[in-house]
Short mmCIF file of C-alpha atoms and ligand atoms in Angstrom, two decimals:
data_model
loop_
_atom_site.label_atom_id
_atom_site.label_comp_id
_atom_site.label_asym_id
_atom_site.label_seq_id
_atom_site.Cartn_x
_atom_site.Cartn_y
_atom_site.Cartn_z
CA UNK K 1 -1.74 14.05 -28.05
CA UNK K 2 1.87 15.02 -28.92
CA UNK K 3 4.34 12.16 -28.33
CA UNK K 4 6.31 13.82 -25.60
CA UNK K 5 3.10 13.24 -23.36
CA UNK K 6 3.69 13.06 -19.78
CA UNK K 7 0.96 10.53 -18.27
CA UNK K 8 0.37 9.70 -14.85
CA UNK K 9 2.10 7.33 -12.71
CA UNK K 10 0.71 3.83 -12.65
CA UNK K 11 -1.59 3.16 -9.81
CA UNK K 12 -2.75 6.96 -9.19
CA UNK K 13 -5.86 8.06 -10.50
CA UNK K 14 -7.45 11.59 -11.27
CA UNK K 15 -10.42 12.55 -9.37
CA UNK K 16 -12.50 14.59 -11.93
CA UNK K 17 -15.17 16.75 -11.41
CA UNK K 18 -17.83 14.29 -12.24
CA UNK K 19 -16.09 11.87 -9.70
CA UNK K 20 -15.56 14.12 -6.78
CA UNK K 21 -19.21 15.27 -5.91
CA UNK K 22 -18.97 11.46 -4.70
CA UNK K 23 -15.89 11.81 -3.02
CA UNK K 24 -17.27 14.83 -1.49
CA UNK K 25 -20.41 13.44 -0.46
CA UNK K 26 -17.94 10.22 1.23
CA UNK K 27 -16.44 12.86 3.33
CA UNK K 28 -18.89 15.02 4.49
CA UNK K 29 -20.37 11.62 5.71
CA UNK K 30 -17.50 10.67 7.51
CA UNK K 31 -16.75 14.20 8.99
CA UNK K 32 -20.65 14.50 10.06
CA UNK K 33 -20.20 10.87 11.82
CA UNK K 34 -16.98 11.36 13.21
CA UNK K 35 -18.75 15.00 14.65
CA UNK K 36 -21.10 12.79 16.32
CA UNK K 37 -19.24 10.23 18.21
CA UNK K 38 -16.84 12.78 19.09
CA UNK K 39 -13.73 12.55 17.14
CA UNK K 40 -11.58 15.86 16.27
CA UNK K 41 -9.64 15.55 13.30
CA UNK K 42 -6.03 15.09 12.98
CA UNK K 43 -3.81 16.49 9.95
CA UNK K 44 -0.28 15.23 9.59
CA UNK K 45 2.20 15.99 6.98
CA UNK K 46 2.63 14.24 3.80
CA UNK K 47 6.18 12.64 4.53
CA UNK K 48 7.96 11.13 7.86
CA UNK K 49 11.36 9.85 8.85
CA UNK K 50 11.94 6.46 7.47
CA UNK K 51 12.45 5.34 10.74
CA UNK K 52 9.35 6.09 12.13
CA UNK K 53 7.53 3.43 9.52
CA UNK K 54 10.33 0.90 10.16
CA UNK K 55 10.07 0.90 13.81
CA UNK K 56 6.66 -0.22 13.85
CA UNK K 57 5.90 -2.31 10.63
CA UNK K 58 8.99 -4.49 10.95
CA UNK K 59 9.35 -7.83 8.40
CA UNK K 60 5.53 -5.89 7.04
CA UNK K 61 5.52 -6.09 3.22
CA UNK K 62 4.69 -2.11 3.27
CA UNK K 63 7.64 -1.55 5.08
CA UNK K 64 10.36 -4.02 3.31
CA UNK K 65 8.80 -3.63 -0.13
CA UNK K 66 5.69 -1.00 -0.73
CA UNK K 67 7.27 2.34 0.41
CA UNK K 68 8.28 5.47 -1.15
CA UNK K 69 11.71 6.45 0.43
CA UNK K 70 14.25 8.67 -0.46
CA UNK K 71 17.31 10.43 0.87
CA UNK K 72 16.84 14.08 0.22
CA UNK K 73 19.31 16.68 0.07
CA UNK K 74 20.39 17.38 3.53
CA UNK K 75 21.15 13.34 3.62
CA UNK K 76 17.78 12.50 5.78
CA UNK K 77 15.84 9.39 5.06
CA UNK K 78 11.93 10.08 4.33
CA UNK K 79 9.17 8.67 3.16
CA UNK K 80 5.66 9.27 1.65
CA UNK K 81 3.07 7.58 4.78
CA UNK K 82 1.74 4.29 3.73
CA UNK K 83 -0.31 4.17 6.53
CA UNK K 84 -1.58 6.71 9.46
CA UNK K 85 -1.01 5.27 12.57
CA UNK K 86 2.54 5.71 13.26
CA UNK K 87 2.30 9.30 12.14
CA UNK K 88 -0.87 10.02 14.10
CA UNK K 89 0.84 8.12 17.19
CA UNK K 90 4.13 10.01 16.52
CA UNK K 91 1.61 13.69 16.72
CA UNK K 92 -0.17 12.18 19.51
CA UNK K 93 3.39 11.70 21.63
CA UNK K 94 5.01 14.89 20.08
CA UNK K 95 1.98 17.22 21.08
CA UNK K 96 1.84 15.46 24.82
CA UNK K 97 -2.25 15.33 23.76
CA UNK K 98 -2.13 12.30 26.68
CA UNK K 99 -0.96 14.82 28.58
CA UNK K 100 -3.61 17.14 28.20
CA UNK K 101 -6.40 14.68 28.53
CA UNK K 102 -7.00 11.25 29.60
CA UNK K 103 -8.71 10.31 26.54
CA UNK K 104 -7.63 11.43 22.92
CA UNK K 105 -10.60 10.42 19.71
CA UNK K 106 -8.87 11.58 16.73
CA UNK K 107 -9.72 10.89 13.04
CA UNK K 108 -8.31 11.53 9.66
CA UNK K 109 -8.91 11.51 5.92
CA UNK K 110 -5.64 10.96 3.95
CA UNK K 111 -3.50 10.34 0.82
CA UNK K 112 -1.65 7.47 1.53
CA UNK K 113 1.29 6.22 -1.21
CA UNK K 114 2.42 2.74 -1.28
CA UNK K 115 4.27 0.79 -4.33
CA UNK K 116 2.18 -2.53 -4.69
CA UNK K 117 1.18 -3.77 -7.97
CA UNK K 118 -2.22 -1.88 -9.72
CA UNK K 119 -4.94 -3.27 -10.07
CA UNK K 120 -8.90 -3.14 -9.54
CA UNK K 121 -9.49 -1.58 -5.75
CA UNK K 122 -5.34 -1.69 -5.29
CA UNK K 123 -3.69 1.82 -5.90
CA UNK K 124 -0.22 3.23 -5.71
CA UNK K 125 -1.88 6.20 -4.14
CA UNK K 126 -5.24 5.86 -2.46
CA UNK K 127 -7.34 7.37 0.38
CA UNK K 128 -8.01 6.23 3.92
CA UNK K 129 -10.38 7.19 6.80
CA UNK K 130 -9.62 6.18 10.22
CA UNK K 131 -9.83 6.75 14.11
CA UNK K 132 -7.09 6.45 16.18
CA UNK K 133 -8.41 6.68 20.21
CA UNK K 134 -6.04 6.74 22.75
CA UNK K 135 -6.48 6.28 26.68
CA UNK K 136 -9.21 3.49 27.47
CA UNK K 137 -8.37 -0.18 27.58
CA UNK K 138 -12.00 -0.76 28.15
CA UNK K 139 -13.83 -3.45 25.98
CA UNK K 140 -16.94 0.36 25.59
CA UNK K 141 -14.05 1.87 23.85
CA UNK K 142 -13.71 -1.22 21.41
CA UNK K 143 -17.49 -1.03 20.67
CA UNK K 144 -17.78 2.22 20.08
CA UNK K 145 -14.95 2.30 17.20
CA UNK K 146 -16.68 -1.01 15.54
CA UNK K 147 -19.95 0.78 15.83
CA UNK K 148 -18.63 4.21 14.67
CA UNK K 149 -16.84 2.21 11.20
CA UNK K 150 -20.17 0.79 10.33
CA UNK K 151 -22.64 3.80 11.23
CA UNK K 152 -20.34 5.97 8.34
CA UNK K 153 -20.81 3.14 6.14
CA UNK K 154 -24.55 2.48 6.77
CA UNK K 155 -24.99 6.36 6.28
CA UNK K 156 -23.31 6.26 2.64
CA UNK K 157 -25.49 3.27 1.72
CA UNK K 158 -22.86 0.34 1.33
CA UNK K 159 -24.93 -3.27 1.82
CA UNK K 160 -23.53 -6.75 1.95
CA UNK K 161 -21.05 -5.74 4.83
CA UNK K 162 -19.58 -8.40 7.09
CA UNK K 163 -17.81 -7.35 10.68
CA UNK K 164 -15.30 -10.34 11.29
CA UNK K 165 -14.04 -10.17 14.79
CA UNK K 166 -11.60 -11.66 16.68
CA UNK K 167 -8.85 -11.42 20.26
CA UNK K 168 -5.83 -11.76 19.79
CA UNK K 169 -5.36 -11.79 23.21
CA UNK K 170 -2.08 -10.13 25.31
CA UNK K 171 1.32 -10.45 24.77
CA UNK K 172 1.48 -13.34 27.33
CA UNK K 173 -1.29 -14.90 25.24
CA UNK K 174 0.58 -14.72 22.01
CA UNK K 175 3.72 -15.65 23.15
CA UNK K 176 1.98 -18.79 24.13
CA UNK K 177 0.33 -19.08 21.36
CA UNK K 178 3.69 -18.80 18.72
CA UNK K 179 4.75 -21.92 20.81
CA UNK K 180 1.98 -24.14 20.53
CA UNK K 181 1.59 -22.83 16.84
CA UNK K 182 5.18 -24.09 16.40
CA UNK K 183 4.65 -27.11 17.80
CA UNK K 184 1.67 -27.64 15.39
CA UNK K 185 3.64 -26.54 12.17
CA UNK K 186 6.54 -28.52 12.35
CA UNK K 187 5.55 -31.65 10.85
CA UNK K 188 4.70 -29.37 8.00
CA UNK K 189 7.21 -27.55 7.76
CA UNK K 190 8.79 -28.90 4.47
CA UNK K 191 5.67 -28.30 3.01
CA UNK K 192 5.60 -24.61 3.68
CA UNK K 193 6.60 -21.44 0.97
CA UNK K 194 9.87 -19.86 2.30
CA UNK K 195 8.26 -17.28 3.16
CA UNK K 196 6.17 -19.49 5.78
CA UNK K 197 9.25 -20.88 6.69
CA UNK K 198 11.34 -17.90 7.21
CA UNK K 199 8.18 -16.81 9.62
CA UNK K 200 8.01 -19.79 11.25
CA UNK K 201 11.07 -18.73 13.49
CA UNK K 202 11.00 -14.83 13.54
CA UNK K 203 6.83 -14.54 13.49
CA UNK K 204 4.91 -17.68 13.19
CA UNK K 205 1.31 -15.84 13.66
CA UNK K 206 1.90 -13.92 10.43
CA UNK K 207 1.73 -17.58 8.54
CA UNK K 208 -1.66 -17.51 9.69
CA UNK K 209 -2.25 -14.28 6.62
CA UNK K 210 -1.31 -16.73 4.02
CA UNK K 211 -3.05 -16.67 0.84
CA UNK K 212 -1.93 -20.19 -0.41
CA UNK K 213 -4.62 -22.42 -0.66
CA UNK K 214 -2.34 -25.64 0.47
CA UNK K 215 -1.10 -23.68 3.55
CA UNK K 216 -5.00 -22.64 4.22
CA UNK K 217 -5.51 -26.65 4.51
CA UNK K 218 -2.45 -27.21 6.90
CA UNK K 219 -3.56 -24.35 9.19
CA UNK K 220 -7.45 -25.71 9.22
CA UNK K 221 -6.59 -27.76 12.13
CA UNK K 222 -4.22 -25.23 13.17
CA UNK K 223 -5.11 -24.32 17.56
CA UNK K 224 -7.21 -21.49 18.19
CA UNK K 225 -5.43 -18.69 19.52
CA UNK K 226 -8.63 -18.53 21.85
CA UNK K 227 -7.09 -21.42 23.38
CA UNK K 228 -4.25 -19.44 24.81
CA UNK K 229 -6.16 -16.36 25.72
CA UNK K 230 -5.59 -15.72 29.46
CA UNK K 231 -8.48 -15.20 31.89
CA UNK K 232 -8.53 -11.53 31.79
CA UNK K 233 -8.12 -11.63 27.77
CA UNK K 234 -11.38 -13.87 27.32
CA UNK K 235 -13.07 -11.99 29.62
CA UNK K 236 -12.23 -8.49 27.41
CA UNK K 237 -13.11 -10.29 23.71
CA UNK K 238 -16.55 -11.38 25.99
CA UNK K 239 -17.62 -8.38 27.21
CA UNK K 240 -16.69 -6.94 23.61
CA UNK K 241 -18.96 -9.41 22.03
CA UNK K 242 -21.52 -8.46 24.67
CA UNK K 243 -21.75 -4.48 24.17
CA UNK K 244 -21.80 -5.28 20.18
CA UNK K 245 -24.60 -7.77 21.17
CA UNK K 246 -26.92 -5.08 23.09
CA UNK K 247 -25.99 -2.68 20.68
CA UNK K 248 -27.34 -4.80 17.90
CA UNK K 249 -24.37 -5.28 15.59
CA UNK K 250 -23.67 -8.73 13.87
CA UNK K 251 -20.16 -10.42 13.98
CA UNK K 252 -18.80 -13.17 12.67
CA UNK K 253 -16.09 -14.84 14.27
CA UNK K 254 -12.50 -15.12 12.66
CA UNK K 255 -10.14 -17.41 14.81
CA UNK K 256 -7.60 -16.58 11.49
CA UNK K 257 -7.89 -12.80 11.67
CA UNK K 258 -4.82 -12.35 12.91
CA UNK K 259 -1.74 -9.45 13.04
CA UNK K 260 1.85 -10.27 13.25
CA UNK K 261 3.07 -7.42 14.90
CA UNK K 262 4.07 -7.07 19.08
CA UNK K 263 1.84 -4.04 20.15
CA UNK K 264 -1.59 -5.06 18.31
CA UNK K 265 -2.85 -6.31 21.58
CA UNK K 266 -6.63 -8.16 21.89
CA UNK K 267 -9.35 -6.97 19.52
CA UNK K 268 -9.18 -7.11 15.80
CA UNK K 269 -11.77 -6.98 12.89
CA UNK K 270 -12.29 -6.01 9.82
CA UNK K 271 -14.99 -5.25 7.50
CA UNK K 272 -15.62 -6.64 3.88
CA UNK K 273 -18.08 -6.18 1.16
CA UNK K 274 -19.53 -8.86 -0.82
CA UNK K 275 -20.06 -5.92 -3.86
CA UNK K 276 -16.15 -6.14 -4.19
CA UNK K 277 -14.39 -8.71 -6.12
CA UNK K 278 -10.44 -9.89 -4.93
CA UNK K 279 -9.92 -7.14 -3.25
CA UNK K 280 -13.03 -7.06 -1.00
CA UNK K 281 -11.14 -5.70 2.71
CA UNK K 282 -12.72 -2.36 3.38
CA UNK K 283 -11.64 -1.63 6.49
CA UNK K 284 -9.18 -3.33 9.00
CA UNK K 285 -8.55 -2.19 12.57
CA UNK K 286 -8.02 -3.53 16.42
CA UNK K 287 -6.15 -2.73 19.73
CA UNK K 288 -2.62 -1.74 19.68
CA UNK K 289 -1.72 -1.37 23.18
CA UNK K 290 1.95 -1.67 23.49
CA UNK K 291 2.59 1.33 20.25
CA UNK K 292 2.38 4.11 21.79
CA UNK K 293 5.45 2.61 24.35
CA UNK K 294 7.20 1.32 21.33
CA UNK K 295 7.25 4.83 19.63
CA UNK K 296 8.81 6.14 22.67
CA UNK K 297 5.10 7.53 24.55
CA UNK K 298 4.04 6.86 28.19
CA UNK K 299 2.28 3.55 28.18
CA UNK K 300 -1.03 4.27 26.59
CA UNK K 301 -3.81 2.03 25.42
CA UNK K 302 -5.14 2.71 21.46
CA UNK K 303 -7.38 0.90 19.25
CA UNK K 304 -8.09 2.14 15.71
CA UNK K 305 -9.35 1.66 12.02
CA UNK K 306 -8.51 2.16 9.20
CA UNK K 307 -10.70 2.21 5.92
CA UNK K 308 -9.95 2.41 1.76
CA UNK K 309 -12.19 5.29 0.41
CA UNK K 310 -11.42 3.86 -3.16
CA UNK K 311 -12.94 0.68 -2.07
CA UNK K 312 -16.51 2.32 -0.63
CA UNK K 313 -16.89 3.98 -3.59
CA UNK K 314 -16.33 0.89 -5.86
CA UNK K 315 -18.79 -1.04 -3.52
CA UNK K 316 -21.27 1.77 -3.71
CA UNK K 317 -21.43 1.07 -7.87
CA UNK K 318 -22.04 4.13 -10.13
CA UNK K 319 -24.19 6.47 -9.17
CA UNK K 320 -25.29 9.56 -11.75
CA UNK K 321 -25.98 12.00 -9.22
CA UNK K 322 -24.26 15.11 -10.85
CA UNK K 323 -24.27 17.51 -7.96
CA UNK K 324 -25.78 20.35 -8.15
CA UNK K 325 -26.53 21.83 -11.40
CA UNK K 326 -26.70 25.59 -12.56
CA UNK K 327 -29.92 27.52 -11.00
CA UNK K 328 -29.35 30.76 -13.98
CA UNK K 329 -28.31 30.73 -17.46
CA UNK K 330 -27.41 34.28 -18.80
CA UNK K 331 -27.84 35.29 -22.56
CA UNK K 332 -25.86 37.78 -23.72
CA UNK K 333 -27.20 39.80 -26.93
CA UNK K 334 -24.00 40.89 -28.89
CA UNK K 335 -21.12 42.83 -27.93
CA UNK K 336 -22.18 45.88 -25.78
CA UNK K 337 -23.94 43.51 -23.22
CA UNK K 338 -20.92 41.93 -22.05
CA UNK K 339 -19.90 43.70 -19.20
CA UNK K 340 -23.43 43.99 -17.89
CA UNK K 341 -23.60 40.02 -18.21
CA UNK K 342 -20.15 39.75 -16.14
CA UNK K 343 -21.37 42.29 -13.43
CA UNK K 344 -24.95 40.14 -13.32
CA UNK K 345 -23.37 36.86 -12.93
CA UNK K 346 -21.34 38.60 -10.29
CA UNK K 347 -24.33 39.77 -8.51
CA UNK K 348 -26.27 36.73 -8.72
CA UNK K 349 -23.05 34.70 -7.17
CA UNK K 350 -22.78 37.09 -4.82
CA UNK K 351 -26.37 36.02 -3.36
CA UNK K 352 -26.03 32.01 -3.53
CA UNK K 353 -27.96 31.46 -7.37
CA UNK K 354 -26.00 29.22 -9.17
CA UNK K 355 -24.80 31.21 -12.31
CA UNK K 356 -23.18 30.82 -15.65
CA UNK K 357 -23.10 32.51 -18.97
CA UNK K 358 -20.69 31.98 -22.05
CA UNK K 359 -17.25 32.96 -22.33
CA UNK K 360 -16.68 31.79 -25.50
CA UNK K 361 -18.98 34.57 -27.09
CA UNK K 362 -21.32 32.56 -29.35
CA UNK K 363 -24.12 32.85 -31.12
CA UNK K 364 -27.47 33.83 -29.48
CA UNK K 365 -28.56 29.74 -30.60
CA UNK K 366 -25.70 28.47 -28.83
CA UNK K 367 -26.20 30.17 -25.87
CA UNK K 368 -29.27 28.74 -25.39
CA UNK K 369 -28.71 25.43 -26.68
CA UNK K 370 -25.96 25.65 -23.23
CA UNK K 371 -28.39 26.89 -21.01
CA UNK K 372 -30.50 23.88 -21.91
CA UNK K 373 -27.72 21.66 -21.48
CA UNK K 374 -26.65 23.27 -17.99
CA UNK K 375 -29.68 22.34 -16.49
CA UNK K 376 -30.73 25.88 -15.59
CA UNK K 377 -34.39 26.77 -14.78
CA UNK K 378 -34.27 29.68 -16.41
CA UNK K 379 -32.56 32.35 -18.90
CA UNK K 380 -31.70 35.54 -18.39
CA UNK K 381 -31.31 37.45 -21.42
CA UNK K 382 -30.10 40.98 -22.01
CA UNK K 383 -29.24 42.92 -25.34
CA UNK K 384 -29.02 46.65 -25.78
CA UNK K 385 -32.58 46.37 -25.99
CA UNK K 386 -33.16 45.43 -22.34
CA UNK K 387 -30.32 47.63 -20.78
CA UNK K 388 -32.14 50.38 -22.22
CA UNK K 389 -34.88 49.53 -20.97
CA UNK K 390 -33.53 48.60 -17.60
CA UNK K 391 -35.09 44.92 -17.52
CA UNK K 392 -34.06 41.84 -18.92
CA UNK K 393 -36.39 39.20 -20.42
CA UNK K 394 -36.46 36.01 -18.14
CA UNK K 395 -36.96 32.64 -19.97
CA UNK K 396 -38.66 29.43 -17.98
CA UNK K 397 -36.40 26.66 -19.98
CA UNK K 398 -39.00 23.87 -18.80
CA UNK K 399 -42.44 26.09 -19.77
CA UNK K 400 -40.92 28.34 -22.49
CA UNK K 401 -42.64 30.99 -20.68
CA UNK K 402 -40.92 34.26 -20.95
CA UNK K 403 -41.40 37.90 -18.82
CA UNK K 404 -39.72 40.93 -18.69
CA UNK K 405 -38.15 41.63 -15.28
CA UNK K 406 -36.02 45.14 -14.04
CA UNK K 407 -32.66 44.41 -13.75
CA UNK K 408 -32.39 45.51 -10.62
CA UNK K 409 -35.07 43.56 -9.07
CA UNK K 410 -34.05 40.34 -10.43
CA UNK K 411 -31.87 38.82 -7.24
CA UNK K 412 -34.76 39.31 -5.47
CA UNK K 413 -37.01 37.44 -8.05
CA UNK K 414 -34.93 34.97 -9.07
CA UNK K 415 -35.05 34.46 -4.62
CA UNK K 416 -38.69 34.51 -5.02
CA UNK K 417 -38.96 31.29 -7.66
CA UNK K 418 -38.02 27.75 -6.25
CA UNK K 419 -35.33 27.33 -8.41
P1 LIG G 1 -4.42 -1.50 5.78
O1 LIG G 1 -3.89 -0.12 6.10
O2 LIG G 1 -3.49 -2.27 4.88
O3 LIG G 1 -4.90 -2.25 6.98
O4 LIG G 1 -5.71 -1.27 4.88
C1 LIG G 1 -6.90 -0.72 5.36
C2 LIG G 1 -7.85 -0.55 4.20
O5 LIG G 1 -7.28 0.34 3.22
C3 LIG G 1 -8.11 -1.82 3.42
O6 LIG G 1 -9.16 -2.54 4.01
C4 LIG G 1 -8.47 -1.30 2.05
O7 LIG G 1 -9.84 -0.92 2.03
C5 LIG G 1 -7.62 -0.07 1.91
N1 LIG G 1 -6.38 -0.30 1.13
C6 LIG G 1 -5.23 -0.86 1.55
N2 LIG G 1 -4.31 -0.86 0.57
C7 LIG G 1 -4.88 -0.28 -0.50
C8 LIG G 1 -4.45 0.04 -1.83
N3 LIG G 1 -3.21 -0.22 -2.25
N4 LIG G 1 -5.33 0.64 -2.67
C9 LIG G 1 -6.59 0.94 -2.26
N5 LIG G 1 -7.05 0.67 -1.03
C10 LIG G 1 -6.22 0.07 -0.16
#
């Protein structure tokens, strides 16, 4: 490697070949389960207006410190998305899809880029899935998009999953809630980081998301904000637990699982996995009721999730599943069988076999030395001999049986084996 090199940038990762059957067989998943429940899918483009983050992740540590941003050269502000739901909200205004229909299910699977620091399960760019459905306030709606996160990943195989669930209850209930949370915290308040203490005025909830253990003990006798839900929010988070009750899913709840920001509204949860380490969040989501307002919309209810494709794969552990592997080796016999080799491959393609041959024009041996190693059932072989003759000799790699076959017929055979 020369020393000019150019590597990577830290925190991205190359998805190669051997890597992306997985990825592959992630999404298909997803797309097959989002087909079922009735989500379309939603494409939006790689970069947004500055703005459009700012205005809804406020005092967020993606927005003050994680994003990409630049000014490019017409003088706009932009950014790479670190995160989908302002952009999908932004489509869902833009496009007047309310408009259309009362009820809007859309999904996505998407690049997202923020700057935090590497590490195992943390990327600078990674991959989410999500839903984002917009229209029903309705505690069947909140259900359905816990139910829909699990079923994709009980259909890739990830175990040890817990659903944490909690209300956060309406704006009325939270600003309650910041009051008596105040009112709690400030006999500790010398005791908290800055950071705590600089929320303590602008956003108190968010000191519930601390990570320091001696604010953890202050806040274990913190109040519940279940204890300033109003009548009509306790009734939502119980008929929530209900429908997840008859439809057999297992909660635990999180009086802690919390989110800082004004339009989350009522339900959140998230999902971790006990086969992750630190890192062990796979997929966070809840209510946002009051966004699609704050981006400028019609008043529109939402709930959505979000979930780390990086971190389902770690989860899942290594698996050697190689995809599929070549159904036809072709041997080539020196130099006047080339072109017949190209145009056979090209047939064979052409009618689904799986195909190779060498393009490196070796030896006869180390042909089929690589048709062993491709994992081929068989080898075709053809020399002058056999396009004289019009047939080829076919070669079972497992029995060492070989047979000579016409040319000609040999899409059809090769159909006629269970390769
Ligand atoms: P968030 O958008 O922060 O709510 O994150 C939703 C999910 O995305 C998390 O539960 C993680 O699984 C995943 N995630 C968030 N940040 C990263 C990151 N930097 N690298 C890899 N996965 C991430």
């Amino acid at each position: 490697m020369t020393k000019e090199f150019i590597r990577s940038i830290k925190g991205t990762q190359d998805i190669l070949p051997d890597q992306s059957q997985r990825w592959q067989a992630l999404e298909t998943t997803i797309r097959n389960t989002m087909d079922t429940y009735g989500y379309g899918e939603i494409r939006t483009p790689a970069f947004e207006r500055t703005e459009l983050f700012a205005s809804v992740g406020e005092g967020t540590d993606i927005v003050s410190k994680e994003m990409y941003s630049w000014t490019d050269q017409g003088g706009e502000n932009l950014t790479l998305k670190p995160e989908l739901t302002a952009p999908v909200v932004r489509s869902f205004i833009q496009n007047n899809l309310g408009g259309q229909s009362p009820m809007n299910k859309l999904y996505y699977i998407d690049a997202l880029f923020r700057r935090e620091r590497p590490q195992k399960g943390r990327y600078r760019q990674f991959h989410q899935f999500g839903i984002e459905a917009f229209g029903s306030e309705h505690p069947e709606m909140d259900a359905e998009v816990i139910a829909l996160a699990l079923a994709v990943f009980n259909d890739i195989g990830l175990e040890g999953l817990t659903l944490k669930l909690n209300s956060i209850g309406s704006s009325e209930c939270r600003s309650n809630y910041r009051n008596t949370l105040r009112d709690f915290l400030k006999p500790h308040i010398n005791d908290l980081s800055e950071t705590s203490q600089n929320r303590f005025e602008n956003n108190p909830l968010r000191i519930l998301d601390t990570k320091a253990p001696h604010e953890i003990e202050i806040l274990k006798n913190a109040p519940n904000i279940s204890d300033s839900w109003t009548a009509e929010d306790k009734a939502h988070f119980e008929e929530v637990c209900f429908l997840l009750d008859t439809l057999g899913i297992q909660y635990s709840l999180a009086s802690n699982l919390v989110r800082g920001l004004d339009y989350y509204t009522r339900t959140t949860f998230e999902i971790t996995s006990t086969a992750l380490g630190a890192q062990d969040a796979i997929c966070g989501g809840g209510r946002y009721d009051g966004l699609v307002e704050t981006l400028g919309g019609k008043p529109t209810p939402g709930i959505g999730f979000a979930a780390g494709m990086e971190r389902i794969l770690l989860a899942l552990g290594d698996d050697d599943s190689s995809g599929n592997p070549t159904q036809v080796y072709i041997v080539g016999l020196g130099d006047g069988a080339r072109p017949s080799v190209a145009k056979l491959a090209e047939d064979l393609r052409q009618n689904n076999i799986r195909t190779d041959f060498d393009p490196l024009r070796r030896s006869i041996k180390a042909q089929m030395r690589e048709a062993n190693k491709s994992g081929a059932t068989i080898a075709v072989i053809i020399g002058d001999k056999e396009l004289e003759s019009g047939q080829a000799e076919i070669k079972d790699l497992k029995t060492g049986d070989q047979e000579p076959v016409k040319i000609k017929a040999l899409v059809d055979h090769i159909n006629s084996l269970t390769l």
